CSV table of C-alpha atoms in Angstrom, one decimal:
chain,number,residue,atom,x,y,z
A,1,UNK,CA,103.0,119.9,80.5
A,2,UNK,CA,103.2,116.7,83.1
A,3,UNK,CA,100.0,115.6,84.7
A,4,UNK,CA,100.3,115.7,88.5
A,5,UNK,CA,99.7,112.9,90.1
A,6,UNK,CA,96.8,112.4,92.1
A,7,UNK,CA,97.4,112.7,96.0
A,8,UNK,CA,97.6,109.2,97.4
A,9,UNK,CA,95.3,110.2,100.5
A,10,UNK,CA,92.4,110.9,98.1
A,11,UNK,CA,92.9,108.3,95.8
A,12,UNK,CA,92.9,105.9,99.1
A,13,UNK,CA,90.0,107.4,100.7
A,14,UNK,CA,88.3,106.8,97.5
A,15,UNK,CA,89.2,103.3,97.5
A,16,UNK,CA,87.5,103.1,101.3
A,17,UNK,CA,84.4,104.9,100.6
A,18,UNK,CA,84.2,102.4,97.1
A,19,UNK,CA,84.9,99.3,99.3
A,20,UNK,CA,82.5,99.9,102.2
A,21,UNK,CA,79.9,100.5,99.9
A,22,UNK,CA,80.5,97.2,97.9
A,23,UNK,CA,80.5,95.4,101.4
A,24,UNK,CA,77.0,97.3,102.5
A,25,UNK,CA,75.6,96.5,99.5
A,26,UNK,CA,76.7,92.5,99.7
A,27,UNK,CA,75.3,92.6,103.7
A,28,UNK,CA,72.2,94.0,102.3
A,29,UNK,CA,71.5,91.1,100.0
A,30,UNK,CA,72.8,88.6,102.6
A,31,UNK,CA,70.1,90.0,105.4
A,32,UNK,CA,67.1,88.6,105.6
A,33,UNK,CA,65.0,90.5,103.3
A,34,UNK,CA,61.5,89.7,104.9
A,35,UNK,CA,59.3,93.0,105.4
A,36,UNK,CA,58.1,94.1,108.4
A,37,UNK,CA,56.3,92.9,110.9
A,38,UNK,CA,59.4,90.4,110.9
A,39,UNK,CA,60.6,92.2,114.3
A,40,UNK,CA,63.7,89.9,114.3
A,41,UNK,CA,64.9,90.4,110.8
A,42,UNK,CA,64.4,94.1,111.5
A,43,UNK,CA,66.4,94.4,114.2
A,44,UNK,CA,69.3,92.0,112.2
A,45,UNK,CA,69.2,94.3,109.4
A,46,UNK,CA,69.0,97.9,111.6
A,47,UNK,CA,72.0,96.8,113.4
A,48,UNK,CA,74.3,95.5,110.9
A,49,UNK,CA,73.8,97.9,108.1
A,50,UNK,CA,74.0,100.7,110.6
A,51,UNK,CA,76.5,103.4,109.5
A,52,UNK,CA,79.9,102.3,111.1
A,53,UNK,CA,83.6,101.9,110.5
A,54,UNK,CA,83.6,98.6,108.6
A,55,UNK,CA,87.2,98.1,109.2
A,56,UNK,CA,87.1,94.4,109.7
A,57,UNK,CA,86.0,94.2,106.6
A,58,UNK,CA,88.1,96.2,105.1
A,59,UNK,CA,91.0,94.8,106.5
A,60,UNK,CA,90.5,91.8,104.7
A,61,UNK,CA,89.7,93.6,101.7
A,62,UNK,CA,93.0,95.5,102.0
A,63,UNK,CA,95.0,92.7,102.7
A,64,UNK,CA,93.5,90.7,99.4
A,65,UNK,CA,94.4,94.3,97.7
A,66,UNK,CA,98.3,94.1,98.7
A,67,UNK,CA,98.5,90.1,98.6
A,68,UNK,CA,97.7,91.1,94.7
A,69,UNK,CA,94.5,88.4,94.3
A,70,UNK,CA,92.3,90.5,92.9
A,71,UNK,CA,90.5,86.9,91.9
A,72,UNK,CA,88.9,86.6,95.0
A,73,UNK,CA,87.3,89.5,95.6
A,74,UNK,CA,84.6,88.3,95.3
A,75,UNK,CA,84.6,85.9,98.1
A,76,UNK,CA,86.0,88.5,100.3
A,77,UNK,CA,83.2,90.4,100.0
A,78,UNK,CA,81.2,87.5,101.3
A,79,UNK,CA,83.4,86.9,104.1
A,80,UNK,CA,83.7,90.2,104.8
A,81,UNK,CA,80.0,90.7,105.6
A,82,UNK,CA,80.6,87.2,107.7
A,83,UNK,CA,83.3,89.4,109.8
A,84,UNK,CA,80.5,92.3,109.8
A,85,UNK,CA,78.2,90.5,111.2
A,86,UNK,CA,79.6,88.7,114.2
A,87,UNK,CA,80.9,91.9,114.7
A,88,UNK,CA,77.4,93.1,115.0
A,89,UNK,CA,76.0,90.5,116.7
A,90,UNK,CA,78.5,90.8,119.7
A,91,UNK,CA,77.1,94.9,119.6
A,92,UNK,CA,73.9,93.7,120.3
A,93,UNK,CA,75.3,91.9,123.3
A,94,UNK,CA,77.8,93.8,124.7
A,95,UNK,CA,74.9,96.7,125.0
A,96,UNK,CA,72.6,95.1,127.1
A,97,UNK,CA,71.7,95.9,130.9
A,98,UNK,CA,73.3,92.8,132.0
A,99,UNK,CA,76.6,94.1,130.2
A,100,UNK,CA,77.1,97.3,129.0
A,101,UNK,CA,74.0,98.4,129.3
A,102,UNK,CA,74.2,101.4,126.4
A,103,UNK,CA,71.6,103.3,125.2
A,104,UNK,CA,72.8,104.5,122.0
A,105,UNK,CA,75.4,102.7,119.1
A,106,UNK,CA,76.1,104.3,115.9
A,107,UNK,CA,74.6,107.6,116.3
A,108,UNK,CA,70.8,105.2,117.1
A,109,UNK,CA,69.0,104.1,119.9
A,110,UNK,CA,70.6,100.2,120.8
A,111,UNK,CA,69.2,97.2,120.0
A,112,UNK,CA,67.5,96.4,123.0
A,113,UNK,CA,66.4,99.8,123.3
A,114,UNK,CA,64.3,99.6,119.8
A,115,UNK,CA,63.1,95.9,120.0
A,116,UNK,CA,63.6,94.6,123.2
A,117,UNK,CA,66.3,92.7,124.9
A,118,UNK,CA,64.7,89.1,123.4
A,119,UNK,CA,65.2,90.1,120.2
A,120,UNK,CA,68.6,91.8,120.6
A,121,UNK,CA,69.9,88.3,122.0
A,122,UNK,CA,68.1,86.0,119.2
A,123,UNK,CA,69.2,88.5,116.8
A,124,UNK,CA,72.6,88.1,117.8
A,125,UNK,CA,72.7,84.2,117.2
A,126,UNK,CA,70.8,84.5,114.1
A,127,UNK,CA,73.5,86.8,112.9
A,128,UNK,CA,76.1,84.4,114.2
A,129,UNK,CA,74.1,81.5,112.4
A,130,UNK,CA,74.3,83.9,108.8
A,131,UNK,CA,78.0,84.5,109.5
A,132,UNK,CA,79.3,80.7,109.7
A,133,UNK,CA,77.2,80.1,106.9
A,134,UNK,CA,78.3,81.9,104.4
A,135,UNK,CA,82.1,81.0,106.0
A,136,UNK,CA,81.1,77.3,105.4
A,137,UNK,CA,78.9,77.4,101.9
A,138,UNK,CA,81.5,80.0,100.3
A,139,UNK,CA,82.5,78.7,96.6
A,140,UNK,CA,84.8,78.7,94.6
A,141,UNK,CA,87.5,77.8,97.3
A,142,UNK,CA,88.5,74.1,98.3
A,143,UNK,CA,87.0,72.4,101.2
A,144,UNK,CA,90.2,72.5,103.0
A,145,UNK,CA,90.4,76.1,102.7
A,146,UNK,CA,86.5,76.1,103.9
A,147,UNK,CA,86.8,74.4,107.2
A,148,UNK,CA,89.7,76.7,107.9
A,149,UNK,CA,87.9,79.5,107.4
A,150,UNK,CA,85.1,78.3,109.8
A,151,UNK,CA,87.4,77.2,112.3
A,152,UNK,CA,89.6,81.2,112.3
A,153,UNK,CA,85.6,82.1,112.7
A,154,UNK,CA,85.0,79.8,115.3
A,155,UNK,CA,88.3,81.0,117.4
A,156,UNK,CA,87.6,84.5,117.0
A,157,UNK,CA,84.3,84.2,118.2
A,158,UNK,CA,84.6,81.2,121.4
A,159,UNK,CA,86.2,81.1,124.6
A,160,UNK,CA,89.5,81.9,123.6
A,161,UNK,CA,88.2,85.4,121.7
A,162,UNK,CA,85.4,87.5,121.9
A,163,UNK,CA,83.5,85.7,124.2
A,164,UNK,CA,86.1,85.8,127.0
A,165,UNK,CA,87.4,89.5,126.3
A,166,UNK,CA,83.9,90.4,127.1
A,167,UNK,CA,83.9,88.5,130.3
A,168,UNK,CA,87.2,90.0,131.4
A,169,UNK,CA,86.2,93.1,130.6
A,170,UNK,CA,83.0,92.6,132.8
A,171,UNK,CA,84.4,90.9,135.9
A,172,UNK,CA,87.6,92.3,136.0
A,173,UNK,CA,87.3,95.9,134.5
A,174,UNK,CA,85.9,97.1,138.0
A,175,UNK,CA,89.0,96.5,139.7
A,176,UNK,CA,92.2,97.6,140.0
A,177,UNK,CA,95.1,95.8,137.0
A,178,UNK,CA,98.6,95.8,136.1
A,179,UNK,CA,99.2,97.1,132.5
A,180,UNK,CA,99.8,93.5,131.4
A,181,UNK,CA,96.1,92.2,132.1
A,182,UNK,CA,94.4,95.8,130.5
A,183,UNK,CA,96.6,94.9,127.5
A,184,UNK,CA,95.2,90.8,127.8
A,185,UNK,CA,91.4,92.4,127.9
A,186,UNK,CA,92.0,94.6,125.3
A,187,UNK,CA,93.8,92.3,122.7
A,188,UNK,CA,90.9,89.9,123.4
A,189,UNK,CA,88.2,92.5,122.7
A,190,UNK,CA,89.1,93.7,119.6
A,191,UNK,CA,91.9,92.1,117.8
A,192,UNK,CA,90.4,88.0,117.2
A,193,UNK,CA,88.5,89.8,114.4
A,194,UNK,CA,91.1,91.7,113.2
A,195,UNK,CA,93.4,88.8,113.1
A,196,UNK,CA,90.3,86.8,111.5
A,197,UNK,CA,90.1,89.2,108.8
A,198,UNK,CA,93.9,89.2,107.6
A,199,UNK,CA,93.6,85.4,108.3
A,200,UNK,CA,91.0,85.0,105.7
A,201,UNK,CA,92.8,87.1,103.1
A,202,UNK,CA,96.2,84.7,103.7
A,203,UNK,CA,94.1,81.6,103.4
A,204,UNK,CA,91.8,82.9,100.3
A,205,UNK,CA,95.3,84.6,98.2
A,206,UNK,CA,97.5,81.3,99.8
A,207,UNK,CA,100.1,83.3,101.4
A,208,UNK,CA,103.1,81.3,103.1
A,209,UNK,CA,103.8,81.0,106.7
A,210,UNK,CA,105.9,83.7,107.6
A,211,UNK,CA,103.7,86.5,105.7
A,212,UNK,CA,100.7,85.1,107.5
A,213,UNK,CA,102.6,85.2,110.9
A,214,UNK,CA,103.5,88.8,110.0
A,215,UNK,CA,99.8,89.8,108.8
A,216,UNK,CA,98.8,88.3,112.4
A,217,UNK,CA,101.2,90.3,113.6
A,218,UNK,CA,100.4,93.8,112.2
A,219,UNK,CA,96.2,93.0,112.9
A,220,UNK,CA,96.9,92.4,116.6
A,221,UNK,CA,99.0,95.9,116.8
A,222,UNK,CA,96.6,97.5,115.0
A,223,UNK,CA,94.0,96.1,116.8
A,224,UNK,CA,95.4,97.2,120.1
A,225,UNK,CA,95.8,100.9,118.8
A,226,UNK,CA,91.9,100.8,117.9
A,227,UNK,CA,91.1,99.6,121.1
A,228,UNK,CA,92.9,102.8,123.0
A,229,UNK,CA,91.6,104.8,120.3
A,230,UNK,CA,88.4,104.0,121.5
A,231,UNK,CA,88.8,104.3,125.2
A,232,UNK,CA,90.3,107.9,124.2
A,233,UNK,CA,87.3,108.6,122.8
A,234,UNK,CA,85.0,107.8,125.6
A,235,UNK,CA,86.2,111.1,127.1
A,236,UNK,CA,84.1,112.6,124.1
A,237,UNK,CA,80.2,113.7,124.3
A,238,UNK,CA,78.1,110.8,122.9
A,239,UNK,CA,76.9,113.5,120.0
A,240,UNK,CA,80.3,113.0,118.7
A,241,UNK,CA,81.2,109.5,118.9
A,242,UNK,CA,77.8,108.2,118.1
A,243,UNK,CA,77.4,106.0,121.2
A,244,UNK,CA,77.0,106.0,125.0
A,245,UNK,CA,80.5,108.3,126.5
A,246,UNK,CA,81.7,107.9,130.1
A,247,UNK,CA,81.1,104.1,130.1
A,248,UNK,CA,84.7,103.5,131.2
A,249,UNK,CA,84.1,105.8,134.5
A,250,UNK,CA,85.6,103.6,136.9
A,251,UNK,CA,87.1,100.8,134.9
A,252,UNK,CA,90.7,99.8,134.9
A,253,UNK,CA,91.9,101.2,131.6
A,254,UNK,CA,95.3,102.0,130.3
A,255,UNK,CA,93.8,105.7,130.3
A,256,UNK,CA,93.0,105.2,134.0
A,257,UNK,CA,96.9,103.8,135.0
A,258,UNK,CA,98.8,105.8,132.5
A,259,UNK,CA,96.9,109.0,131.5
A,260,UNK,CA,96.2,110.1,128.1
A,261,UNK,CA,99.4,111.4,127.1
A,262,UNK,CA,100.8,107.8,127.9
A,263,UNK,CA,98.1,106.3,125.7
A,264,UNK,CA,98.4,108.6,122.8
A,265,UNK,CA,102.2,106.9,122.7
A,266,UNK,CA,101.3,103.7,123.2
A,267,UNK,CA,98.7,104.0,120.2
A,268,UNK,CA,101.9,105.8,118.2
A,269,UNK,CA,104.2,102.5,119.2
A,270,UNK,CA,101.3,100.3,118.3
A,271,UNK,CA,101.1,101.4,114.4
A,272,UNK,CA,104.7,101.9,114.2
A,273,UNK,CA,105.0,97.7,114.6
A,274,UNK,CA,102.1,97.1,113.0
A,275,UNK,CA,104.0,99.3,110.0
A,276,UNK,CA,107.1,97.0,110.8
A,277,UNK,CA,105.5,93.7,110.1
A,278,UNK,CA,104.0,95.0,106.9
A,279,UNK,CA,107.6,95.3,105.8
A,280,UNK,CA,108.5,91.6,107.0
A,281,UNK,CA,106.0,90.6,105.6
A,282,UNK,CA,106.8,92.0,102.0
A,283,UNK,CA,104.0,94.6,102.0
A,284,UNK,CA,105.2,97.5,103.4
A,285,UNK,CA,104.1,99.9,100.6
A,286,UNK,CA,100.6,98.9,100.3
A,287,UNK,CA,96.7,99.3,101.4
A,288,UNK,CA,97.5,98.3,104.3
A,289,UNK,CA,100.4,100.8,105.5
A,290,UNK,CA,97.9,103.2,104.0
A,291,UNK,CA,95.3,102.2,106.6
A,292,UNK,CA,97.8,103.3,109.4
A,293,UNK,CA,98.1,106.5,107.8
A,294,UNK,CA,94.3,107.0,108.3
A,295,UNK,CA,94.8,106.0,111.8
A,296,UNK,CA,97.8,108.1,112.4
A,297,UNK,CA,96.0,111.0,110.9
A,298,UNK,CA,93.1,110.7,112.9
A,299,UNK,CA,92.7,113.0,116.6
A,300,UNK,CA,93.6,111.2,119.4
């Protein structure tokens, strides 16, 4: 009698719940391990290690997974917990009075709210400081390969990424936008460490040009959909997303021009090219396309 096969949903959930727990286990030993009273390395190691989605992470891990370099796993991990924990470390900002000004992240009181807003912004750049050291000591890699790795960091994280997404998101979020600059705001929020992440995983397995291109590609799709995902979900109670709900009351969102139905499509187009430039890029079968399956599956 034939053995069925296992479903492929399970058997990739199980390679998620495996991954993030290799990847909170390497940020744990990367934290500053000092014991308390250390009020800064607290609030470092409350933050990142946080229960969350770890899917910058995981992108890169994914991507090393379907570029078939199992050999550098693990410096993935390491740069993975790198991605993690700028990640964090713009969290700690983006929740503060003078921005967000949040009360709750990840199902726990923010940052600020537990330590203070000092240490939520010299927590930040110490996080920053761990993240582009472990991008610029990694082994194992040449040195050429290093400073590109610290310089995708670097461009995710300046003027030309995070940074400025932020600020546009701030200034400009109060008043009224054409579709073209929500999308600009929104790419520049979200998808630098997305694209950082499949960046890595070209650099580290050595892909060519056009399946890096493509990998760019599908992270900025994907990154967009995540983004509307997310605005969809501020419509939720903060019990079930974990964080502070009704935050984009009054912002110019795609939710706000189009409606929900409209974004719920856009999201749909959104993974459907990102699933496109898997296939250009000679991967359309893998991890990855399995990761817009978790996407597509979930409610929006």
């Amino acid at each position: 009698m034939a053995t069925a096969l296992p479903d492929m949903q399970h058997v990739f959930d199980q390679t998620i719940s495996a991954l993030r727990t290799q990847i909170d286990d390497r940020l744990d030993a990367w934290l500053p391990q000092t014991p308390l009273p250390d009020v800064l390395a607290a609030a470092m190691r409350d933050g990142t290690l946080a229960p969350g989605k770890r899917i910058r992470p995981l992108l890169l891990m994914l991507a090393l997974k379907d570029l078939q370099d199992e050999a550098a796993t693990s410096v993935g991990l390491d740069l993975a917990c790198a991605l993690e924990m700028v990640h964090a470390a713009s969290l700690f900002l983006d929740d503060l009075p003078c921005m967000d000004n949040a009360e709750m992240r990840r199902g726990r009181p923010t940052i600020h709210r537990q330590y203070g807003e000092d240490v939520a912004v010299l927590g930040s750049v110490a996080l920053l400081s761990h993240a582009f050291n472990i991008a610029a000591s990694t082994q194992g890699i040449t040195a050429e390969v290093r400073i590109q790795l610290v310089q995708l960091l670097a461009q995710a994280t300046g003027s030309q990424g995070l940074s400025r997404g932020q600020l546009h998101d701030l200034r400009e979020g109060k008043h009224a936008r054409p579709l073209e600059a929500i999308t600009q705001t929104n790419c520049l929020k979200t998808c630098p460490l997305f694209t950082a992440a499949v960046g890595f995983a070209a650099l580290l397995a050595g892909a060519n040009a056009t399946c890096t291109y493509h990998l760019n590609a599908y992270a900025t799709e994907l990154g967009q959909a995540f983004q509307l995902l997310d605005d969809l979900a501020d419509g939720l109670s903060a019990q079930q997303i974990g964080k502070d709900s009704g935050k984009d009351s009054g912002k110019s969102t795609v939710i706000a021009l189009l409606g929900r139905d409209a974004a719920r499509q856009r999201i749909d187009a959104h993974l459907a090219s990102a699933g496109r430039h898997l296939v250009d890029a000679g991967i359309g079968g893998g991890q990855l396309a399995q990761l817009l399956g978790y996407f597509c599956s979930r409610p929006h």
